[in-house]
Amino acid sequence: MSSSLSATAPVDLRVEPVDGILDETERALQTRLDRETLLRKRRSLGVRTDRGSWVRIERRPFDRVGGQGWNGTECAALLEGVTMPRWHRGVAWRDPDAAVMWRVDETDLLPGAPVGGSVLAADPQLPDEWWRALNASLDALAAQRTTRVATPDTVMIAENGVAAAVRRFLPEGLDTALGRWRPAHADLNWANVTGPEFCLFDWEDWGMAPRGLDAASLWGNSLAVPALAERVRRERRHELESRDGKLMTLFVCAKILAPDAHPEDPRLAPARAMAAQVADDLQKG
């Protein structure tokens, strides 16, 4: 089966033709896909099947496959106390025409639509029950055990990478060593949670990460809505006010304030302000 998608050029599945991939998925799972429900993301697709389940299709170049990063949804099926879709089965294949792999995971349907895009521009007005479910799931996740290492943006998180990102905000010589590592979703944004009923999905990148990564990520993706960002910080204060949580906040700010950031991104000003505040807090010890 030919995908016609190059492995060397940047690929965005939101705009690429994907009929061939959907055809192959139907053959592999022996089901029909409701293509009117197709949800497109940059490197993954989601679609409903005719047997009342949901299918997620992911594309990864060979250098981003890695052993532990390729079966995240399958491994997450063993987590306890986390609200997520139940996993049924998975299948993967090598693209014959490009240095990429395709993976398909079939799960229960989501209980609702994603809250929004990865970054929100308006307050979704989520009920208190949603926030309680978020907290319960993140706390349960942090108590699990795993040998996996988180791969945010498909890159394995490492202490030296975090240090390189946060040093732009800190004086030379300040200790950036990370203390507590715990399991994290590693891609917690508003496109990966449902509302008004909470459910957390897209588990391909989960694994061990510094404390506060998920909370800082959701906070960073809320900065265009100040009240929402403050709600995230209030709900996850016990993580974000820890030393590791402050370093993860700087890590997220560094991504938002990257050299190629769009100059009109509404998150830029609040990210700069928070980075300055957190850097000052860390210097004070």
GROMACS .gro file of N, CA and C in nm, residues 5-6 68 78 82 85 131 146 166 182 184 201 204 208 213 231 246 282:
model
   54
    5LEU      N    1   0.317   0.986   0.087
    5LEU     CA    2   0.367   1.092   0.174
    5LEU      C    3   0.517   1.072   0.196
    6SER      N    4   0.594   1.176   0.172
    6SER     CA    5   0.739   1.168   0.186
    6SER      C    6   0.781   1.164   0.332
   68GLN      N    7   1.003   0.219   2.299
   68GLN     CA    8   0.903   0.249   2.400
   68GLN      C    9   0.806   0.357   2.356
   78LEU      N   10  -0.301  -0.041   3.069
   78LEU     CA   11  -0.279  -0.107   3.197
   78LEU      C   12  -0.286  -0.009   3.315
   82VAL      N   13  -0.722   0.609   3.591
   82VAL     CA   14  -0.713   0.719   3.496
   82VAL      C   15  -0.830   0.710   3.398
   85PRO      N   16  -1.020   0.622   2.723
   85PRO     CA   17  -1.095   0.522   2.646
   85PRO      C   18  -1.033   0.383   2.663
  131TRP      N   19  -1.298   1.932   3.653
  131TRP     CA   20  -1.170   1.959   3.718
  131TRP      C   21  -1.139   1.852   3.823
  146THR      N   22   0.631   0.267   3.574
  146THR     CA   23   0.658   0.236   3.433
  146THR      C   24   0.807   0.252   3.406
  166VAL      N   25   1.576   2.590   3.006
  166VAL     CA   26   1.544   2.683   3.114
  166VAL      C   27   1.657   2.779   3.146
  182ARG      N   28   0.800   1.124   3.763
  182ARG     CA   29   0.681   1.041   3.781
  182ARG      C   30   0.610   1.027   3.647
  184ALA      N   31   0.376   1.072   3.338
  184ALA     CA   32   0.302   1.186   3.285
  184ALA      C   33   0.245   1.151   3.149
  201PHE      N   34  -0.708   1.132   2.631
  201PHE     CA   35  -0.674   1.037   2.525
  201PHE      C   36  -0.545   1.078   2.455
  204GLU      N   37   0.028   0.825   2.318
  204GLU     CA   38   0.148   0.772   2.254
  204GLU      C   39   0.278   0.822   2.318
  208MET      N   40   0.776   0.840   3.211
  208MET     CA   41   0.835   0.914   3.323
  208MET      C   42   0.880   1.052   3.279
  213LEU      N   43   0.519   1.837   3.465
  213LEU     CA   44   0.518   1.856   3.319
  213LEU      C   45   0.376   1.871   3.266
  231ARG      N   46  -0.696   2.907   3.659
  231ARG     CA   47  -0.767   2.791   3.713
  231ARG      C   48  -0.677   2.668   3.709
  246LYS      N   49   0.830   2.442   3.900
  246LYS     CA   50   0.878   2.573   3.851
  246LYS      C   51   0.970   2.554   3.731
  282LEU      N   52   1.306   3.097   4.189
  282LEU     CA   53   1.411   2.996   4.196
  282LEU      C   54   1.542   3.054   4.249
   0.00000   0.00000   0.00000
